[in-house]
Tab-separated table of C-alpha atoms in Angstrom:
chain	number	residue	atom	x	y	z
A	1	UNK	CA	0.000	0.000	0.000
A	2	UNK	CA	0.783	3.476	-0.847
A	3	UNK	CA	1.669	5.828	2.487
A	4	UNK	CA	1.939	9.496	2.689
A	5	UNK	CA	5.207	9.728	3.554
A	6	UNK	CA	6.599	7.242	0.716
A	7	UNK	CA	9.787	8.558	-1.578
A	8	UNK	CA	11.263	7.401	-4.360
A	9	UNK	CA	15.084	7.092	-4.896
A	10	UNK	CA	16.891	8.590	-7.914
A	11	UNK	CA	20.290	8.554	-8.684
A	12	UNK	CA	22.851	10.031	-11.272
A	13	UNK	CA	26.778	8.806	-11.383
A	14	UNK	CA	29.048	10.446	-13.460
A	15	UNK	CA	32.818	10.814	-14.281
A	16	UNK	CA	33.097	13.421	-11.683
A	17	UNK	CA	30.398	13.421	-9.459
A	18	UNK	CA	27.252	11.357	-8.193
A	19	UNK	CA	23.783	12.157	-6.497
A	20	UNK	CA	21.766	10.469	-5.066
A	21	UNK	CA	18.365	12.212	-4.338
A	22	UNK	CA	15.200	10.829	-1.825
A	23	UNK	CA	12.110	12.460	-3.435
A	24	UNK	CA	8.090	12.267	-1.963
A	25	UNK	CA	5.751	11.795	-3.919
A	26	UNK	CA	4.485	14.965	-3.800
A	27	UNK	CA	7.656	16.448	-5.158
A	28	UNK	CA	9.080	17.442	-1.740
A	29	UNK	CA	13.414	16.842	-1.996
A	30	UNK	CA	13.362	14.663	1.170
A	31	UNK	CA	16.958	13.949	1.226
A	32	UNK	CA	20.260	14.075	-1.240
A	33	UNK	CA	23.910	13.423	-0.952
A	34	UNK	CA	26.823	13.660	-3.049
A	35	UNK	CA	29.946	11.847	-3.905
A	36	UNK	CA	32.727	11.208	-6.246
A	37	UNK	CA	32.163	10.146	-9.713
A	38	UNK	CA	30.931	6.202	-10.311
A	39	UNK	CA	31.330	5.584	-14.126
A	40	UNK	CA	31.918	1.662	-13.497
A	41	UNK	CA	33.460	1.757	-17.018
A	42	UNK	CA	36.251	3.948	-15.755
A	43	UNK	CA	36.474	3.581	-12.315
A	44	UNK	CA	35.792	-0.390	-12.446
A	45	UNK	CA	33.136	-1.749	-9.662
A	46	UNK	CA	35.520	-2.440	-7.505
A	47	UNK	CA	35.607	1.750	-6.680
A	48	UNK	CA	32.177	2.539	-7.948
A	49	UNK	CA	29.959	0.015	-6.294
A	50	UNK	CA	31.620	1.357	-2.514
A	51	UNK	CA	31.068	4.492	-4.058
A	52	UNK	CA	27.827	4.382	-4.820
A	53	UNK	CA	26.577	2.006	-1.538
A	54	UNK	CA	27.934	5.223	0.597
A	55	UNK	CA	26.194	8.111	-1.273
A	56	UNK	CA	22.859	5.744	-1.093
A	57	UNK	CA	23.133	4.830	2.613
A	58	UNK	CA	23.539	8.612	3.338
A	59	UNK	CA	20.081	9.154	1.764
A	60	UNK	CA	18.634	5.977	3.417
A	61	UNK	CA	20.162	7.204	6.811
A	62	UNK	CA	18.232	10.640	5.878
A	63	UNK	CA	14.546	9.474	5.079
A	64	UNK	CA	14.475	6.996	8.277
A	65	UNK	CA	11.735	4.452	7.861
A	66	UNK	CA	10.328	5.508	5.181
A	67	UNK	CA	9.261	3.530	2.245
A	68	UNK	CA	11.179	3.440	-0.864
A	69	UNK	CA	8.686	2.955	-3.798
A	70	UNK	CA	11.246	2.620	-6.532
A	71	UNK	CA	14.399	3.737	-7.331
A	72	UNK	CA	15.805	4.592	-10.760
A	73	UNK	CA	19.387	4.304	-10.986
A	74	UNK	CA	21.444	6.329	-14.226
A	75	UNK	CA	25.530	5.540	-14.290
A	76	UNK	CA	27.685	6.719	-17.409
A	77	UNK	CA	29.394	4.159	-18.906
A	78	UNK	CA	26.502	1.687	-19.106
A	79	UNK	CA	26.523	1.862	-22.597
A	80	UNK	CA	27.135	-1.660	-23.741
A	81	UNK	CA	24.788	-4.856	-22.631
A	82	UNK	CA	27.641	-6.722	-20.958
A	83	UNK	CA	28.015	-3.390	-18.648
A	84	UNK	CA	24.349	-3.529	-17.939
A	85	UNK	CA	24.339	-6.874	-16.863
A	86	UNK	CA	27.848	-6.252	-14.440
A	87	UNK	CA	25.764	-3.161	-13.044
A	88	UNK	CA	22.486	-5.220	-11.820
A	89	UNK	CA	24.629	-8.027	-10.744
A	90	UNK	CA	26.704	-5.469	-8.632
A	91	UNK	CA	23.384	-3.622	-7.454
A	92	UNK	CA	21.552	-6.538	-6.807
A	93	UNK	CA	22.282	-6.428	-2.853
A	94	UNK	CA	20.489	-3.116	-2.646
A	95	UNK	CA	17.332	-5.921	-2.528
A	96	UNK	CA	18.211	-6.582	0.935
A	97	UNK	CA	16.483	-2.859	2.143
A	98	UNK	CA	13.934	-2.585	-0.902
A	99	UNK	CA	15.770	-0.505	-2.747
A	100	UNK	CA	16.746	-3.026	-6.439
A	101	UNK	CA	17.289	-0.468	-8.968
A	102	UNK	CA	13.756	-0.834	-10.859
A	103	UNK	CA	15.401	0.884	-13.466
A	104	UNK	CA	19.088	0.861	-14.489
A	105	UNK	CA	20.463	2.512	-17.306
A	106	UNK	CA	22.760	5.477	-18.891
A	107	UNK	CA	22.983	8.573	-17.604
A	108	UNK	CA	22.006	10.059	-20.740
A	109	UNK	CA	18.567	8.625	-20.378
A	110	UNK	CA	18.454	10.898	-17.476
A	111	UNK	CA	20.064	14.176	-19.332
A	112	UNK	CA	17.129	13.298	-21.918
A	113	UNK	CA	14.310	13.432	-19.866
A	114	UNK	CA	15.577	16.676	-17.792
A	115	UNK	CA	15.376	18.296	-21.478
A	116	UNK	CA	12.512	17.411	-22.832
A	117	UNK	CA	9.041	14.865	-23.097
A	118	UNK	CA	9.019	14.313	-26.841
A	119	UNK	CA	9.167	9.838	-27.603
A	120	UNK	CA	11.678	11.640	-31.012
A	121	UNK	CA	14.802	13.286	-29.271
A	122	UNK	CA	17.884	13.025	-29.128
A	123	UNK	CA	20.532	13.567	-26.417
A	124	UNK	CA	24.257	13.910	-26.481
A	125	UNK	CA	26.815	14.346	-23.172
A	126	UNK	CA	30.019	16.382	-23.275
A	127	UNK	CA	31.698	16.417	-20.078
A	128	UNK	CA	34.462	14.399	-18.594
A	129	UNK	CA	34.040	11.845	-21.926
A	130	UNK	CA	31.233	12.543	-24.807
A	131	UNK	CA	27.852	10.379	-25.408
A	132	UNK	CA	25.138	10.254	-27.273
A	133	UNK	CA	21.881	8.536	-28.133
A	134	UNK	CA	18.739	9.112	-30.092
A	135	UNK	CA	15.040	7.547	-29.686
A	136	UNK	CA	11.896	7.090	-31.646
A	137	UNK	CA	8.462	7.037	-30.559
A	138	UNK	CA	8.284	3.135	-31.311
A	139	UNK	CA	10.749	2.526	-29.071
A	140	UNK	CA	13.622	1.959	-31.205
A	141	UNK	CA	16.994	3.501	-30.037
A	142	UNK	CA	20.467	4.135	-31.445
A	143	UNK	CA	23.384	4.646	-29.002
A	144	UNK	CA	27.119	4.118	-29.018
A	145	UNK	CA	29.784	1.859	-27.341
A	146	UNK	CA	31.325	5.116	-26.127
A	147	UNK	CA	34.763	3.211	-25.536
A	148	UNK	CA	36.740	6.680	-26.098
A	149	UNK	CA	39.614	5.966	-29.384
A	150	UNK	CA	38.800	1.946	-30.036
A	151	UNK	CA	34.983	2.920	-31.030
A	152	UNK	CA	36.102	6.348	-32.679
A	153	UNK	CA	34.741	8.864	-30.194
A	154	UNK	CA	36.352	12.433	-30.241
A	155	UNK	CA	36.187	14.482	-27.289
A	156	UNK	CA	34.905	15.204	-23.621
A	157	UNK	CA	36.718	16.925	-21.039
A	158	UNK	CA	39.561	15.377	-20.237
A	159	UNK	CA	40.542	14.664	-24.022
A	160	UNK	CA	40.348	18.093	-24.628
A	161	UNK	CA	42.464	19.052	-22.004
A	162	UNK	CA	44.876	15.974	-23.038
A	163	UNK	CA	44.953	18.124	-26.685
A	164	UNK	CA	45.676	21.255	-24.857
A	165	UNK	CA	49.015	19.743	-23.550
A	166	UNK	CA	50.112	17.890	-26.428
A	167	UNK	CA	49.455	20.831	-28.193
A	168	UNK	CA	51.777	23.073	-26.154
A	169	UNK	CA	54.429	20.195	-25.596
A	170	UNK	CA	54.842	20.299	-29.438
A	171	UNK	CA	54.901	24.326	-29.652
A	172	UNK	CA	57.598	23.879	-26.567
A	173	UNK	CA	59.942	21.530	-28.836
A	174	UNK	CA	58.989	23.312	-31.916
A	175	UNK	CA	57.413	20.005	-33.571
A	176	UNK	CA	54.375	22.203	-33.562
A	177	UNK	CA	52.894	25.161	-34.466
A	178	UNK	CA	53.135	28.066	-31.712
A	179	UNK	CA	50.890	28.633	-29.493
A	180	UNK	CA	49.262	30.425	-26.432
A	181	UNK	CA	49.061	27.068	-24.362
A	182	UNK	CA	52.902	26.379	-24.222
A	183	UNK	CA	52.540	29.270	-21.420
A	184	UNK	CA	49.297	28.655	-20.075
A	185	UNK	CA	48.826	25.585	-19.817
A	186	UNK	CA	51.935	24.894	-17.027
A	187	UNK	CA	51.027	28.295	-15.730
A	188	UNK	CA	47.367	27.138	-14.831
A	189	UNK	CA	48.748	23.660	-12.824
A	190	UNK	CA	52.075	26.022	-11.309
A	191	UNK	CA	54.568	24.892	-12.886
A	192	UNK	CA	57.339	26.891	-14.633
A	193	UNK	CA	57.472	24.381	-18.502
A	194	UNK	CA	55.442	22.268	-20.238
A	195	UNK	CA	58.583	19.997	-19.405
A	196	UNK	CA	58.012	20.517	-16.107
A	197	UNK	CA	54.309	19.066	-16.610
A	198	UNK	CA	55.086	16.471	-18.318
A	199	UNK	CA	57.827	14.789	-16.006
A	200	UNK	CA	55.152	15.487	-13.310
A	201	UNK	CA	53.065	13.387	-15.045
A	202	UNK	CA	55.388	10.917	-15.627
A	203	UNK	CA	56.773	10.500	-12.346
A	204	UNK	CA	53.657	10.577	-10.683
A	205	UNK	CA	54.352	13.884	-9.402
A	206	UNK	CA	51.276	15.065	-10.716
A	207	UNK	CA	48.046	13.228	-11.314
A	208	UNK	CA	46.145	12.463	-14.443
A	209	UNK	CA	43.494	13.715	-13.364
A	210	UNK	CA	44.909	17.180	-13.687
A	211	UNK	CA	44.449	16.840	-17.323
A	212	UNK	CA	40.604	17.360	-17.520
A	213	UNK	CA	41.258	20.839	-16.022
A	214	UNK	CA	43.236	22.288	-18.827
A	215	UNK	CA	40.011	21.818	-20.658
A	216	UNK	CA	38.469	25.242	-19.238
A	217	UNK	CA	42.047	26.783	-20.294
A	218	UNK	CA	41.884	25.094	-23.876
A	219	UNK	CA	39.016	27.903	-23.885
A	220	UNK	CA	40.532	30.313	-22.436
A	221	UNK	CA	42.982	30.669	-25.037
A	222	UNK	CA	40.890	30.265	-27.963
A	223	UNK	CA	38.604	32.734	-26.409
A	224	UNK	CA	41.561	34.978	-26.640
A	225	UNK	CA	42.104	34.260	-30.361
A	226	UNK	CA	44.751	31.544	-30.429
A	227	UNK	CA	44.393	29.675	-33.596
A	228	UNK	CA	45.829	26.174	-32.156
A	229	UNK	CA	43.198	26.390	-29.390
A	230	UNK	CA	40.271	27.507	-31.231
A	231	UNK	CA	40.939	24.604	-33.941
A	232	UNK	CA	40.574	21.867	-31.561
A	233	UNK	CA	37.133	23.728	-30.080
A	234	UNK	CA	36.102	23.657	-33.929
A	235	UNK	CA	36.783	20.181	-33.944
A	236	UNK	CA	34.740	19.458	-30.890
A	237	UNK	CA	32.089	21.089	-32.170
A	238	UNK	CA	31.579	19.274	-35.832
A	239	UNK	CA	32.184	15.489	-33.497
A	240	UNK	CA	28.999	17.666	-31.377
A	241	UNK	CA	27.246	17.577	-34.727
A	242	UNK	CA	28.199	14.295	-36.129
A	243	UNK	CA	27.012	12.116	-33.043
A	244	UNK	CA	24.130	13.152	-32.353
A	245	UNK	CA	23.119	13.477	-36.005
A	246	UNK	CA	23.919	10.471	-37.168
A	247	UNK	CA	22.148	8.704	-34.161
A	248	UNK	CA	19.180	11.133	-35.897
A	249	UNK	CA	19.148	9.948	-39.264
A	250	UNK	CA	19.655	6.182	-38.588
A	251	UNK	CA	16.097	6.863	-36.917
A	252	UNK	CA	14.930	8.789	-39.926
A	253	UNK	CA	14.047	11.595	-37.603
A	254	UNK	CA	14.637	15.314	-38.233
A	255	UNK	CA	15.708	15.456	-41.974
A	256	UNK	CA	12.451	16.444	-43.280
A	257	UNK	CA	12.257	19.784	-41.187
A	258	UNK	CA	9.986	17.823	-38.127
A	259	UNK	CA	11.270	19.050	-34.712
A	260	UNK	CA	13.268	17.265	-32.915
A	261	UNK	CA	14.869	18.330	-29.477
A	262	UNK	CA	18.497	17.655	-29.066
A	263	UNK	CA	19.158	17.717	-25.604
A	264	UNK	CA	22.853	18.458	-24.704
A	265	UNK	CA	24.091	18.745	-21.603
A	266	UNK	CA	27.668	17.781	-19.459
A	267	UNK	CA	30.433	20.531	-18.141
A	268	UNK	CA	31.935	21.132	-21.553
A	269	UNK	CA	28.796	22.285	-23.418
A	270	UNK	CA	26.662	23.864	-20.009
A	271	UNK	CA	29.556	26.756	-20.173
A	272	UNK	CA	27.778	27.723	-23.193
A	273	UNK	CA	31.369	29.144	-24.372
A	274	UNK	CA	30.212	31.445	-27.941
A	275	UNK	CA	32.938	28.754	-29.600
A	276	UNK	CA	31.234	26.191	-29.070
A	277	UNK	CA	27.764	27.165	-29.037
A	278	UNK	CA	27.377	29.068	-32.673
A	279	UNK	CA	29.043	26.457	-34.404
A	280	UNK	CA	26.905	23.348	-32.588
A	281	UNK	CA	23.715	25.525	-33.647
A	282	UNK	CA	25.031	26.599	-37.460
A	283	UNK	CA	26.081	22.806	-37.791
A	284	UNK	CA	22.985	21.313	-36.829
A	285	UNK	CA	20.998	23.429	-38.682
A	286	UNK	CA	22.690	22.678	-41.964
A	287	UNK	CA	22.926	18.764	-41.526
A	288	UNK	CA	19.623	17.730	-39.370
A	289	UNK	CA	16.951	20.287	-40.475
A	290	UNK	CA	14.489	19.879	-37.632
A	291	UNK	CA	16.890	19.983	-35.014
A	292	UNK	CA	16.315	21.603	-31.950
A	293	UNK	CA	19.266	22.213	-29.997
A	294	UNK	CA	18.390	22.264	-25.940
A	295	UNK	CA	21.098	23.378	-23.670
A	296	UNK	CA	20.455	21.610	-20.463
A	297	UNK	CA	22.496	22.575	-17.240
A	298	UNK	CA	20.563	21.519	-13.788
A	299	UNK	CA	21.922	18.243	-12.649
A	300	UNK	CA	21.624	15.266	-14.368
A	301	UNK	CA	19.874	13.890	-11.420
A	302	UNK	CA	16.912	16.087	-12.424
A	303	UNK	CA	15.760	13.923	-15.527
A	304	UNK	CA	16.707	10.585	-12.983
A	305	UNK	CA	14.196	11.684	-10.438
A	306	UNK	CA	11.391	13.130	-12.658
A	307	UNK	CA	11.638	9.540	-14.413
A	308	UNK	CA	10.957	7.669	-10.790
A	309	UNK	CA	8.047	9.897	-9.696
A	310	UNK	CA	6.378	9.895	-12.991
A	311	UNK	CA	6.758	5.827	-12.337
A	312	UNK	CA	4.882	6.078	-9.489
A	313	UNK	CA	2.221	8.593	-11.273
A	314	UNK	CA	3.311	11.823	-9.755
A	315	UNK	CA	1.133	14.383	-11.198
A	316	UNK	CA	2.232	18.006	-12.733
A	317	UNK	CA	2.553	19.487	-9.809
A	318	UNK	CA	4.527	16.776	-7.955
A	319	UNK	CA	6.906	17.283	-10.512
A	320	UNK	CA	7.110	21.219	-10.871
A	321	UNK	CA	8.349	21.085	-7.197
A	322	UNK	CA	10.805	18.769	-7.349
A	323	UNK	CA	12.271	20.940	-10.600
A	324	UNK	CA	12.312	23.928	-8.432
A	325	UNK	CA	13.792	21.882	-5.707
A	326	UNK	CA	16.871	21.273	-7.753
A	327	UNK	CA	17.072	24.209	-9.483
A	328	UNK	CA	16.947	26.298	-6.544
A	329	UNK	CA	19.107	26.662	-3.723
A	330	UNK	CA	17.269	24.160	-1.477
A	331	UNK	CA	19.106	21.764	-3.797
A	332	UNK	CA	22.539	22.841	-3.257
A	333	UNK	CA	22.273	23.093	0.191
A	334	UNK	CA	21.430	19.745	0.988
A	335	UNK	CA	24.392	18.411	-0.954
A	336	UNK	CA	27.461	16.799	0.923
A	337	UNK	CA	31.005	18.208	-0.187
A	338	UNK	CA	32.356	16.061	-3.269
A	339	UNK	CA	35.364	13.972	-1.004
């Protein structure tokens, strides 16, 4: 039976972050917690499923004895049917306290639904890697391995930063042409050379991970007019273009001027950089007619909890207030710092 005080559990993981949100089902945020990214494909299960069990307990711990009445669970790096079967295997204890992911699936299933209601759409993700998918009304969907090189993606995050220091390690040497990011780019991580940078790296002086945060400097400098830089933003923008278009027009969808929302969202494309936006809109217009370009940036975990209530048959209004939940400060404050 249905109570009152019943809440459904949503959760988004990503490559840098994960929530995990504890909704009624009147739209009321009951509970949410954050923690460090939980793409399985990246981080294996052996990190992500701890991961994951500590954000969720946090919630759980939060909403007492309450009853969960389902819980919709949206990881990146689910994008190939081995993966999916890995992920319920290494969800299935979340049984034990009624909370087996009814639903388990991409995260850009989520990004989708926080953009728009249309059964046509399309959705692509550009933040720590890049994503995309498109659907039909009959159910039939296209998406992509998403393996990064071996299945021919181009971008994301952290390969754009990796571009912005092989780019100014080859201006350094002067295998390459010049450019703006031999300076910047050891400037914005404090060190005095690209040398420098790269025998941090090497050494294990500095952390990989530091590479996904040239990606805001790539900008920087072709914001500034650096033709290196703004080539490789060019050539994020036309992969942009390509993915989720060709995911369109293997559904047919959008080439005879119909509308069709293309929901993109992730840390690259919600900065809405001029660079990257005006080219993503001039390019879709001239290859997918009816495209409709939709910039999403709330949280992922929007489109991963309006999914579960509207499971449950949460009306309009149930799920108006949990939008302005999360896109308000209420949201933010309820959020544990990112460890």
């Amino acid at each position: 039976m249905t109570a009152p005080d019943d809440v459904v559990i949503a959760v988004d993981g990503g490559g840098s972050k994960t929530d995990v949100v504890a909704i009624a089902l009147d739209g009321t945020l009951v509970a949410h917690a954050r923690g460090p990214g939980t793409n399985p494909q990246s981080r294996g299960w052996a990190i992500a499923g701890p991961a994951l069990d500590d954000v969720r307990s946090r919630v759980l711990d939060a909403i007492g004895t309450r009853a969960v009445r389902t819980t919709h669970v949206y990881l990146a790096g689910l994008d190939l049917h081995d993966e999916l079967v890995a992920a319920e295997a290494a969800l299935a204890h979340w049984s034990v306290d009624g909370g087996a992911p009814a639903v388990l699936d991409n995260d850009l299933f989520a990004l989708l639904r926080a953009g728009t209601l249309s059964p046509d759409a399309a959705a692509l993700v550009c933040g720590t890697g890049i994503n995309a998918l498109a659907v039909r009304a009959d159910g039939a969907t296209v998406r992509y391995p998403a393996l990064g090189d071996v299945s021919g993606d181009w971008g994301g995050g952290a390969y754009l930063g990796n571009r912005a220091l092989w780019h100014a390690a080859r201006a350094d040497d002067g295998r390459g042409p010049a450019t703006a990011l031999a300076d910047a780019v050891p400037r914005s991580l404090g060190y005095r050379s690209v040398r420098d940078v790269t025998e941090a790296l090497h050494f294990g002086r500095l952390d990989h991970g530091a590479i996904a945060r040239l990606c805001p400097v790539l900008f920087d400098v072709a914001g500034a007019g650096d033709a290196v830089a703004r080539s490789v933003v060019e050539r994020q923008a036309e992969e942009i273009v390509v993915m989720a278009s060709v995911a369109l027009e293997r559904l047919g969808l959008g080439m005879a001027g119909a509308p069709v929302p293309v929901v993109l969202g992730g840390g690259v494309l919600a900065a809405r950089h001029p660079l990257l936006v005006d080219p993503v809109i001039a390019g879709f217009a001239s290859r997918v007619p009816g495209a409709v370009p939709t910039w999403v940036t709330a949280p992922p975990v929007l489109g991963a909890g309006l999914a579960a209530l509207e499971s449950v048959g949460a009306g309009p209004r149930a799920l108006e207030r949990y939008r302005e939940a999360v896109l308000g400060r209420e949201f933010a404050s309820t959020a544990a710092p990112i460890p």
